[in-house]
Coordinates of C-alpha atoms in Angstrom, one line a residue:
Chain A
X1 CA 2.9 -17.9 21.4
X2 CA 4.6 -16.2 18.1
X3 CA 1.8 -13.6 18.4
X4 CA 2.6 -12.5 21.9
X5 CA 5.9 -12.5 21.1
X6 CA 5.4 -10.3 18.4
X7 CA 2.7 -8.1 20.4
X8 CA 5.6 -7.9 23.2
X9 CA 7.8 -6.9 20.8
X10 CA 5.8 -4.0 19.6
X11 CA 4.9 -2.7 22.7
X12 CA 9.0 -2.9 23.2
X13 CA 9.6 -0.7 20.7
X14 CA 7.2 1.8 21.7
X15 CA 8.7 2.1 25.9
X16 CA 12.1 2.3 24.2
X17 CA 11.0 5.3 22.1
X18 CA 9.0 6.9 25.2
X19 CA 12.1 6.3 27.4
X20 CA 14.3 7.9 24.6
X21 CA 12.3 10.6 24.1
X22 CA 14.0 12.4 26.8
X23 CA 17.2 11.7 25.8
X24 CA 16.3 12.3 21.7
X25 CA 14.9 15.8 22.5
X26 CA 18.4 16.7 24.7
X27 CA 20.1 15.5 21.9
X28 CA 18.5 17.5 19.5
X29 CA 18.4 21.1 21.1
X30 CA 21.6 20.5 21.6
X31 CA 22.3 20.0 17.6
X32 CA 19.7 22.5 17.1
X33 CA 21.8 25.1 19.3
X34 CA 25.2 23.9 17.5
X35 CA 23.4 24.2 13.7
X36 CA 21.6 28.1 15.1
X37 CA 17.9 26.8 13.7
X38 CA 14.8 27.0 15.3
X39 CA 12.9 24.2 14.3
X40 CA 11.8 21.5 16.4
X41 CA 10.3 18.4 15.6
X42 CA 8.4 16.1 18.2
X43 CA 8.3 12.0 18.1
X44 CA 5.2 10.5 17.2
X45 CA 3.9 6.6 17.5
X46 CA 0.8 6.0 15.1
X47 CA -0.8 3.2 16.3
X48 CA -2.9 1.5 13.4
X49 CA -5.9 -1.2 14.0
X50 CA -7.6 -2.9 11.3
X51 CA -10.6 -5.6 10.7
X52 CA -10.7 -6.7 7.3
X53 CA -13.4 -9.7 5.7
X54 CA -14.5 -10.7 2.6
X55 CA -16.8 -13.8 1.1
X56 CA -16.9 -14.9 -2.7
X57 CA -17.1 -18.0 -4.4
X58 CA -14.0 -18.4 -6.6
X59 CA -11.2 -19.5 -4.7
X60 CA -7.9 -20.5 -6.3
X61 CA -7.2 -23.1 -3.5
X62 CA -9.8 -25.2 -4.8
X63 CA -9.4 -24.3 -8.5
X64 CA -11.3 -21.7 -9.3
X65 CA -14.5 -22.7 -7.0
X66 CA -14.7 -22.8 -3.5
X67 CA -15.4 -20.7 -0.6
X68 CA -12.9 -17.5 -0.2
X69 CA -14.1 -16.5 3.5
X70 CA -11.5 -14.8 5.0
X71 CA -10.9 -12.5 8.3
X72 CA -8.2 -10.3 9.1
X73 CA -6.9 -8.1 12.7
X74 CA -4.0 -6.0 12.1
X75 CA -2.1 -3.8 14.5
X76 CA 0.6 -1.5 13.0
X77 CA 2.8 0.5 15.0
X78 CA 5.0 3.4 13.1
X79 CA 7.6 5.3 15.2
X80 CA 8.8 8.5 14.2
X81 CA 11.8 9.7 16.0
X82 CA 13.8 12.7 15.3
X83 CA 17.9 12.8 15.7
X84 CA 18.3 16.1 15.1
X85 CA 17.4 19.2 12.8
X86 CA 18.1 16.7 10.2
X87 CA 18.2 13.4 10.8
X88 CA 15.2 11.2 11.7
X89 CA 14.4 6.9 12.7
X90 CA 11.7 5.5 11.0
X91 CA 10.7 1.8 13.1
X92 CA 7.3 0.3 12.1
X93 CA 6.2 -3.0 12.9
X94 CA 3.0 -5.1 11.6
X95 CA 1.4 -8.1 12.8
X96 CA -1.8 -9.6 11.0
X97 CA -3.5 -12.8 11.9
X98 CA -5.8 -13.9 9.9
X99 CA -8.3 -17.3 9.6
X100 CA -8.9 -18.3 6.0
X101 CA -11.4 -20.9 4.5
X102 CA -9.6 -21.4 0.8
X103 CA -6.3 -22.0 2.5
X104 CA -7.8 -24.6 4.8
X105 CA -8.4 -26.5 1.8
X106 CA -4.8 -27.2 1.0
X107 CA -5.6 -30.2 2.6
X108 CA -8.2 -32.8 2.9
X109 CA -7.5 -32.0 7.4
X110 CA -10.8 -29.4 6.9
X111 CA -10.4 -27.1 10.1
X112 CA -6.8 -27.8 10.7
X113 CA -3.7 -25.4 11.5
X114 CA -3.7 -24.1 8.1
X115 CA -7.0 -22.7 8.7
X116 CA -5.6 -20.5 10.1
X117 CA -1.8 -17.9 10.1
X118 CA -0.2 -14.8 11.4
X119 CA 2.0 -12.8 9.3
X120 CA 4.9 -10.3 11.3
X121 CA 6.5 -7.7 8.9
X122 CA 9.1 -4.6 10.4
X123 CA 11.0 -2.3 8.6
X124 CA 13.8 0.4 10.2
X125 CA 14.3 3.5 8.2
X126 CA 16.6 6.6 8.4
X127 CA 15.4 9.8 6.7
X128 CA 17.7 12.9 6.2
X129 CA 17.5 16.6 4.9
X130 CA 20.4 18.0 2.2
X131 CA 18.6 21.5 3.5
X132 CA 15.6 22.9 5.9
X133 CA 13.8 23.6 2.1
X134 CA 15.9 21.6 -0.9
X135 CA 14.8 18.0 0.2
X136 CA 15.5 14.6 1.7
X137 CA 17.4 11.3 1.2
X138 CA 16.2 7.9 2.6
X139 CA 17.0 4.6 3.3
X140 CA 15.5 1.5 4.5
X141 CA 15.4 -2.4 5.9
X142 CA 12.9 -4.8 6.3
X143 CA 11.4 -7.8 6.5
X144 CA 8.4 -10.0 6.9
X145 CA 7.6 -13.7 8.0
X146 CA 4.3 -15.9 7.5
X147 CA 3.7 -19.8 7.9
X148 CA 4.7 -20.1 4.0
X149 CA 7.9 -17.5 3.3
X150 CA 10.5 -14.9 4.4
X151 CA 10.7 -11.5 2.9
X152 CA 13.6 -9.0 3.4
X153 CA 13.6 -5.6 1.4
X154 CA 15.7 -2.8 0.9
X155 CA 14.8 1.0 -0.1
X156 CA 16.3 4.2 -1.3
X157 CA 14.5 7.2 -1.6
X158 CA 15.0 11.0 -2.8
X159 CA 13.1 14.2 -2.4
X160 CA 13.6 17.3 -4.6
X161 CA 11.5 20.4 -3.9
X162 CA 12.1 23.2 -6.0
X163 CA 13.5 26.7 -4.6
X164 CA 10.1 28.6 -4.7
X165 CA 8.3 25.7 -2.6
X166 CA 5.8 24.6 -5.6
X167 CA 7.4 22.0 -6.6
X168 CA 8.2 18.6 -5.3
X169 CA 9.7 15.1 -7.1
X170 CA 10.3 12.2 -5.6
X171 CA 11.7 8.3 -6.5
X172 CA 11.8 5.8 -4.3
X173 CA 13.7 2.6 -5.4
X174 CA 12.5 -0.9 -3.4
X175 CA 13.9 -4.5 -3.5
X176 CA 12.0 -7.8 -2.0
X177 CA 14.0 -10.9 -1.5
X178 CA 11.4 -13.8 -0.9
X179 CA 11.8 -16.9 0.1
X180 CA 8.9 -19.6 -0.1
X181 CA 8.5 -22.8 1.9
X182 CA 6.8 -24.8 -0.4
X183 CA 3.2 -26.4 0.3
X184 CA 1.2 -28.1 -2.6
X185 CA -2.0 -29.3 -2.6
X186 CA -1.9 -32.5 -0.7
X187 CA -3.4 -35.0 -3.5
X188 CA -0.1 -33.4 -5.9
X189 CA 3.1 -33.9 -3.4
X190 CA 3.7 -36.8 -4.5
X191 CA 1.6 -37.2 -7.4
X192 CA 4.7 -36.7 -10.3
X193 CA 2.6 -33.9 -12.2
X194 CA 4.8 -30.2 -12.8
X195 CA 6.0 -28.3 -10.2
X196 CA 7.8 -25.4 -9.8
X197 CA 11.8 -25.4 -9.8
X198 CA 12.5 -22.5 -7.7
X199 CA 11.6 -21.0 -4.3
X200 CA 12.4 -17.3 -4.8
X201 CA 10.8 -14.3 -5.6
X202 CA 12.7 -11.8 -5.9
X203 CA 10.8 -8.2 -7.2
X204 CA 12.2 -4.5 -7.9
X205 CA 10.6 -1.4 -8.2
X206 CA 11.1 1.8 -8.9
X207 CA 8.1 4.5 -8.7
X208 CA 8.4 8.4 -9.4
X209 CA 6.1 11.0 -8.2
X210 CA 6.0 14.9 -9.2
X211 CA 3.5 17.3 -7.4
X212 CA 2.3 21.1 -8.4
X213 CA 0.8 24.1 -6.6
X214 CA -0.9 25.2 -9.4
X215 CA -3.0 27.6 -8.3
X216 CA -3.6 28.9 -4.3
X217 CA -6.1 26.6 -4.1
X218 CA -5.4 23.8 -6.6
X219 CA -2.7 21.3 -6.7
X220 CA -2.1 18.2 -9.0
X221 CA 0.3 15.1 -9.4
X222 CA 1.8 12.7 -12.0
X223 CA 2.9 9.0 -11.2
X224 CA 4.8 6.2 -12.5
X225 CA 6.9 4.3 -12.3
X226 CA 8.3 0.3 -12.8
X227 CA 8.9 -3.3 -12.0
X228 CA 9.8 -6.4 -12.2
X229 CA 9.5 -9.4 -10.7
X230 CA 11.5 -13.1 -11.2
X231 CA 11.1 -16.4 -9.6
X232 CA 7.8 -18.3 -8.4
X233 CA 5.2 -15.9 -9.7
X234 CA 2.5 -18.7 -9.3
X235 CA 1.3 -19.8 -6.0
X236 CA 2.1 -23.4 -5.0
X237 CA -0.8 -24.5 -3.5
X238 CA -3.1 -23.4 -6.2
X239 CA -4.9 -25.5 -8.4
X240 CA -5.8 -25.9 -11.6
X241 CA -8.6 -28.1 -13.3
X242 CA -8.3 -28.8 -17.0
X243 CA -11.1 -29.7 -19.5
X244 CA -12.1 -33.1 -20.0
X245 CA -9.9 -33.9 -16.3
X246 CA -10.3 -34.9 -13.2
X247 CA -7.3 -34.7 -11.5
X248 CA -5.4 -31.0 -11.0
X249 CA -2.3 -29.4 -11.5
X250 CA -0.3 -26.9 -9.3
X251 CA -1.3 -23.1 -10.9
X252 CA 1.9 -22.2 -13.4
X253 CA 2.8 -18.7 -14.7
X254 CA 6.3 -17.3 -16.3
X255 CA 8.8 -16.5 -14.3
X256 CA 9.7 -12.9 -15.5
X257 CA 6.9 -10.4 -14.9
X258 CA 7.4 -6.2 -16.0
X259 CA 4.5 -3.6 -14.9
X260 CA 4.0 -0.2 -15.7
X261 CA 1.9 1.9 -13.5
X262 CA 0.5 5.4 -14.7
X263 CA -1.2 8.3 -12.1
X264 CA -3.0 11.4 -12.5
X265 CA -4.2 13.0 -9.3
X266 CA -5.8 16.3 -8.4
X267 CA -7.4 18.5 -5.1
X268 CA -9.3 21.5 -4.8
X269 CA -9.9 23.8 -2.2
X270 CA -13.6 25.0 -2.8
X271 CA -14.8 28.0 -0.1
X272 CA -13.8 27.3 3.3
X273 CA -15.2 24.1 4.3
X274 CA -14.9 21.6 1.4
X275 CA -12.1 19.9 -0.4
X276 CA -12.3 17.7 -3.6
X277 CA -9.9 15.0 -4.8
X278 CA -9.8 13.0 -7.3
X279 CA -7.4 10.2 -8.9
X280 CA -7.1 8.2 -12.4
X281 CA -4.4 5.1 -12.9
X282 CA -3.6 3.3 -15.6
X283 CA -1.6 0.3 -15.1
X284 CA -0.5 -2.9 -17.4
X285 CA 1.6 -5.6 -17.5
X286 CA 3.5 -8.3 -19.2
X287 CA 0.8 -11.2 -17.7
X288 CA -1.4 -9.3 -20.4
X289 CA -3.4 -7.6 -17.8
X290 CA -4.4 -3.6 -18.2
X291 CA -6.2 -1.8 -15.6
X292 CA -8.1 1.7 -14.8
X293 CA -8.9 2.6 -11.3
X294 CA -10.4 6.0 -10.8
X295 CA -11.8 7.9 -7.4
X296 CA -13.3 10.6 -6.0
X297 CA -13.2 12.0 -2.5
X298 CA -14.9 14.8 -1.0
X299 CA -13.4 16.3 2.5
X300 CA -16.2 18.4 4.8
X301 CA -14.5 20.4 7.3
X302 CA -17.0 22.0 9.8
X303 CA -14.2 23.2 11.9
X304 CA -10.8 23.1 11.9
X305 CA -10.3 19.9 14.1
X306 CA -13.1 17.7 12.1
X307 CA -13.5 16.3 9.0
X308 CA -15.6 13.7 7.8
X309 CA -15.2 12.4 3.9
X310 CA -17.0 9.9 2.0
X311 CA -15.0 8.4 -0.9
X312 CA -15.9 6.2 -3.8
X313 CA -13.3 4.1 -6.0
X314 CA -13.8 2.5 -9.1
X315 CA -11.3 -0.4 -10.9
X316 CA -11.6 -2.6 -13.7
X317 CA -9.2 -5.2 -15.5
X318 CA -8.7 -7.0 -18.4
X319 CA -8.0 -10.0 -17.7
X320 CA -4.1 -11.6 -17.6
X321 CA -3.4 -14.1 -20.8
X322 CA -3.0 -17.2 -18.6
X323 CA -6.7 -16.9 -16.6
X324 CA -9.4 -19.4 -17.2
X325 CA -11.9 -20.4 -15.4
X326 CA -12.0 -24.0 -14.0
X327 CA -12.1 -26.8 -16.4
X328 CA -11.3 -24.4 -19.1
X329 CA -7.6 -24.6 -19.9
X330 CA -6.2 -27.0 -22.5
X331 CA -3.9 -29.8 -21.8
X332 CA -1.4 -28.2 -24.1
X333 CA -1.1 -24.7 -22.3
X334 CA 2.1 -23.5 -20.9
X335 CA 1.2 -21.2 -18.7
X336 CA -2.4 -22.0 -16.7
X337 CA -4.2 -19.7 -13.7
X338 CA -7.6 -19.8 -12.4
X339 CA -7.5 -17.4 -9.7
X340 CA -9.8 -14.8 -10.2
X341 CA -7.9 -11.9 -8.4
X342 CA -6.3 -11.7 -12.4
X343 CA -9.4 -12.2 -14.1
X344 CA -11.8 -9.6 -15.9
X345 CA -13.9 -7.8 -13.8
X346 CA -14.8 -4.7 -12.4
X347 CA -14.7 -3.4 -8.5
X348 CA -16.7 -0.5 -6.9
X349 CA -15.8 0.8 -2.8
X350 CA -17.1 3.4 -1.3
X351 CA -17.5 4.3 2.2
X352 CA -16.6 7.0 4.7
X353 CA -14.2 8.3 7.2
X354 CA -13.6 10.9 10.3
X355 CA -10.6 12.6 11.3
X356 CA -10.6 14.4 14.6
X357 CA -7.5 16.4 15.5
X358 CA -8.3 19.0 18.6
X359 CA -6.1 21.8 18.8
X360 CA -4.3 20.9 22.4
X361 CA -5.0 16.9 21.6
X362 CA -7.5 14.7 23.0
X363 CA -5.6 14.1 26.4
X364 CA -2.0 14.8 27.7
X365 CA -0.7 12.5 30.3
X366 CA 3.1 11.5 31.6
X367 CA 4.2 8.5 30.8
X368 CA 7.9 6.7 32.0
X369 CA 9.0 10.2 31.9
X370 CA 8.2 13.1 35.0
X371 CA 9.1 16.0 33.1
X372 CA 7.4 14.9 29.4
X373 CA 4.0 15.1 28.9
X374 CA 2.5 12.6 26.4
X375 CA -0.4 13.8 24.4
X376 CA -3.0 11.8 22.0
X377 CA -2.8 14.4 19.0
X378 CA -5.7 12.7 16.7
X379 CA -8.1 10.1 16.3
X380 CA -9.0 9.0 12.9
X381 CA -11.9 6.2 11.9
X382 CA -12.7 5.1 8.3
X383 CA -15.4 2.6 7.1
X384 CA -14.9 1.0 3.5
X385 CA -17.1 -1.8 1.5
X386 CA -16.7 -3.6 -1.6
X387 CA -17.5 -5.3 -4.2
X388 CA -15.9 -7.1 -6.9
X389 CA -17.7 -8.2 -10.1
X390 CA -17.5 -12.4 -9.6
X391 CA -19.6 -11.9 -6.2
X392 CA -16.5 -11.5 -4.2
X393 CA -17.7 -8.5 -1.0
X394 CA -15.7 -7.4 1.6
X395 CA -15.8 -5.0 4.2
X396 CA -13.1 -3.1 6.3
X397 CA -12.3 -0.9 9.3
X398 CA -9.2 1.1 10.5
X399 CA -8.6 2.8 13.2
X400 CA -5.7 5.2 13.8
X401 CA -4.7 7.1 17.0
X402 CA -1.6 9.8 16.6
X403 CA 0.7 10.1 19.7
X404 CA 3.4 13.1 20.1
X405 CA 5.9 13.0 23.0
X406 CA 7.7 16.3 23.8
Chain B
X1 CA 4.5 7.6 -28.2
X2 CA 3.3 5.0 -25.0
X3 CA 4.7 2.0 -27.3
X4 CA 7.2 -0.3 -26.1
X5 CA 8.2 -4.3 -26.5
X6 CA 9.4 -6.6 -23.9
X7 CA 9.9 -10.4 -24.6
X8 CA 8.4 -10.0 -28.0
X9 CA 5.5 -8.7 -26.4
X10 CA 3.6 -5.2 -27.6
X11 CA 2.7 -2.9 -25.1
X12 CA 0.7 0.6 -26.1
X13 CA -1.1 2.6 -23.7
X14 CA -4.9 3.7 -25.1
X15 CA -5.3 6.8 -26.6
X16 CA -7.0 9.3 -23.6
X17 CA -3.5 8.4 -21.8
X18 CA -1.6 9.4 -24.4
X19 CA -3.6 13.0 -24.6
X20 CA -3.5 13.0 -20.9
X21 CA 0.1 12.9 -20.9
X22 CA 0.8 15.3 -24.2
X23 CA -2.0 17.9 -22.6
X24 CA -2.0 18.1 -18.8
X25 CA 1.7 17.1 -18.5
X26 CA 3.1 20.2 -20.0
X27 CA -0.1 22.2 -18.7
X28 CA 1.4 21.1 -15.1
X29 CA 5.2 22.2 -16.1
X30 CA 4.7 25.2 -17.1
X31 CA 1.6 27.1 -17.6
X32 CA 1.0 27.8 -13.6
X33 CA 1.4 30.9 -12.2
X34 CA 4.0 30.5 -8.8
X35 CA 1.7 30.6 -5.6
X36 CA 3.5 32.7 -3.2
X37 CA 4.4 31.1 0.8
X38 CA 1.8 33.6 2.4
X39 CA -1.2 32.3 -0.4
X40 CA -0.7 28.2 0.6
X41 CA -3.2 28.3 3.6
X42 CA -5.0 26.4 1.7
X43 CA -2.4 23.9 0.0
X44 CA -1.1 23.2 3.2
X45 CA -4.3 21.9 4.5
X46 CA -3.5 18.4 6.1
X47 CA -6.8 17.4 3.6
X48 CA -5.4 18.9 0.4
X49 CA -2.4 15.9 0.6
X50 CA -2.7 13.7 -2.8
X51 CA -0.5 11.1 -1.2
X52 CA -2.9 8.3 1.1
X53 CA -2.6 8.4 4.9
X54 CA -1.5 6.3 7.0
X55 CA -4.8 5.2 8.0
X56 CA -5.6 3.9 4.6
X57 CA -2.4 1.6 4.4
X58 CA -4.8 -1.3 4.8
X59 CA -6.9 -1.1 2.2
X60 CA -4.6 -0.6 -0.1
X61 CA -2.7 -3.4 1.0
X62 CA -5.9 -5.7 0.6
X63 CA -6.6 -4.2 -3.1
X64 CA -2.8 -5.3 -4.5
X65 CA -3.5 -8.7 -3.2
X66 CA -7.5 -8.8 -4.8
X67 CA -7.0 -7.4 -7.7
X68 CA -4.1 -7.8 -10.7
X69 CA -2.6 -4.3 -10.7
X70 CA -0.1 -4.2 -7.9
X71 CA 3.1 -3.2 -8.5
X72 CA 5.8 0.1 -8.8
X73 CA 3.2 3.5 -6.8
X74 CA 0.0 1.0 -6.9
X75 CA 0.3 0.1 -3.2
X76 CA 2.1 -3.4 -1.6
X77 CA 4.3 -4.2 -3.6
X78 CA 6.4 -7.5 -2.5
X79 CA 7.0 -9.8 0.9
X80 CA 4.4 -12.3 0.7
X81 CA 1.6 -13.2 -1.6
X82 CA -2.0 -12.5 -0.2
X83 CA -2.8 -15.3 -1.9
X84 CA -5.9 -16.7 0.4

């Protein structure tokens, strides 16, 4: 029921942006006649699909062991919709439903309702230009629900670009207020053993990003950024076995976490037909856990409209301070995980993606409008697998179709 | 350089971050030459962005929650735990 609801809600969103398309484009000519500019910008609904699932053998449900099966469909809608030569709406909307053996182990009910959970998220954006060239301001709302918490965030954003067109900087500022509804492993509820104090999580982030033209056919870019995070770090219905017991405990880290992210990224334009890309991060954090991922990226362009791009990404971590595996922590530790997602290990994906964008679109059609022609701009398709160190495999596949209304 | 303390706790960022950052930092500043509007054909390729697309927004979203380094640019970075 939620999921059609939510489904119904999406497909809401897009008729009310087709039906104001008409009214949005009036609108803007009008502003565009009053500010004596040009430019005209179209609305555009990118419609997202995505099959995610994965297998390994350490789950954190059960401690450390335990199946991690998992399957994922997501459908993400973003709107783009454009007030005038300045101003634009920003509406996206998520829903994911997903079936999950670890999480059906909460409790001893094997194949009950936890097996299984849909998660809704939206966010509503407005996005405005200081001048046609000079840059942009943004703000945002939004929020997300599953079976287990609320989330509502809040964003600010800037966007410098330098006078000659080179140069661009921007810092984007986010806030998450979440809320958890808290489930424990059902042999611990009411078993008298630690749990947490609080139900919030509450995290801020602020990330910066400077880009170069640095020659006609080379460009490069710096990241970083930082964040922090308070509250229920730990997960509630995690557990934890200790050496030399049999009984568990519900997973337990601090309540204050910082992290420092740091990018490098680069893309060349070789000949006509091929671009190369490549990216390095370095990341750590106050859990004790440091990080490189690197990747590469070749783009073949046979035409104009095509391209098809294999990628490969590589990551490794150190693992955080408070990971052991199961039956390996000490009575006497403070601070006790055994989910492998922040243990050592190292990760390889690779895989490989098309992007199809024909000059006139794929098809134009009219749709709740007589005089408007909707056209399907783009197709894109992208295939990715991998593999994490501990056995852990996944493999996923998005989908995303560009639409423009005129 | 790349040293800080938080909570009584030492951070330092290895040493080929630190050259990255004293070496192609001020390389990027200011050693380019300015590429003119009519030479970006090129840099204005949709393929030449550095920044992820859209269609990618998945995967990225699936790496924060299987591996340790989410947080600040590295993806989803809050609402929910991905903790299955």
């Amino acid at each position: 029921m939620r999921m059609q609801l939510m489904i119904g809600a999406i497909w809401l969103l897009c008729a009310t942006a087709l039906m104001n398309a008409d009214l949005m484009a009036q609108s803007k000519s009008d502003s565009l006649v009053e500010r004596g500019e040009a430019q005209r910008e179209r609305t555009t609904i990118d419609f997202l699909l995505g099959y995610y699932e994965q297998d390994g053998v350490h789950s954190a449900v059960t401690g450390g062991e335990g199946t991690e099966k998992l399957e994922d469909r997501d459908l993400k809608v973003i709107i783009n919709i454009p007030i005038d030569s300045i101003g634009k709406l920003i509406l996206d909307a998520d829903i994911n439903y997903y079936t999950s053996a670890s999480t059906d182990n909460i409790d001893t009910n094997v194949s009950s309702a936890s097996r299984e959970d849909l998660r809704s998220q939206f966010g509503f954006a407005y996005e405005w230009k200081t001048h046609p060239q000079k840059g942009s301001y943004s703000l945002g709302v939004g929020g997300s629900v599953e079976s287990d918490y609320i989330s509502t965030s809040f964003s600010g954003g800037r966007l410098l670009i330098s006078k000659d067109g080179n140069q661009q900087f921007s810092l984007i500022a986010q806030a998450f207020f979440d809320r958890w509804i808290m489930i424990f492993p059902e042999e611990l509820r009411n078993s008298g053993t630690l749990l947490p104090s609080t139900d919030k999580r509450n995290s801020y982030h602020l990330s910066m990003y400077y880009e170069r033209n640095l020659s006609p056919r080379l460009k490069g870019a710096l990241s970083t950024g930082i964040s922090y995070q308070e509250g229920l770090l730990s997960t509630p219905f995690h557990r934890v076995y200790f050496a030399g017991q049999g009984t568990a405990r519900v997973e337990r880290l601090p309540g204050e976490r910082w992290k420092f992210p740091f990018g490098l990224k680069a893309g060349y334009f070789m000949g006509d037909r091929l671009v190369i890309k490549t990216s390095h991060r370095y990341y750590v954090d106050s859990f004790g856990l440091r990080s490189y991922t690197g990747s590469f990226e070749t783009r073949w362009k046979p035409n104009t409209f095509f391209t098809l791009y294999p990628f490969y990404r590589y990551y490794v971590q150190k693992a955080s301070d408070y990971f052991r595996p199961i039956r390996a922590h000490e009575l006497s530790s403070l601070y006790y995980t055994s989910d492998y997602d922040l243990s050592g290990f190292d990760s390889h994906k690779f895989g490989v993606g098309i992007f199809w964008t024909p000059l006139y679109g794929l098809s134009s059609f009219r749709l709740l409008s007589k005089t408007k022609f909707t056209q399907v701009q783009s197709l894109g398709l992208r295939y990715a697998y991998y593999q994490r160190g501990d056995g852990l495999n996944a493999n996923q596949i998005s989908m995303i179709a560009r639409i423009n209304i005129d | 350089m790349g040293y800080m303390m938080i909570r009584g706790r030492h951070f330092s960022a290895p040493r080929w971050v630190k050259i990255v950052c004293c070496i192609l930092g001020p390389l990027m500043a200011l050693s380019c030459v300015p590429v003119k509007p009519y030479q970006r054909m090129y840099l204005q390729d949709r393929d030449m962005s550095l920044e992820g697309g859209a269609v990618e927004v998945f995967e990225t979203n699936f790496e924060s929650y299987r591996e340790g380094a989410s947080g600040a640019n590295g993806g989803k970075t809050g609402g929910g735990c991905g903790c299955n």
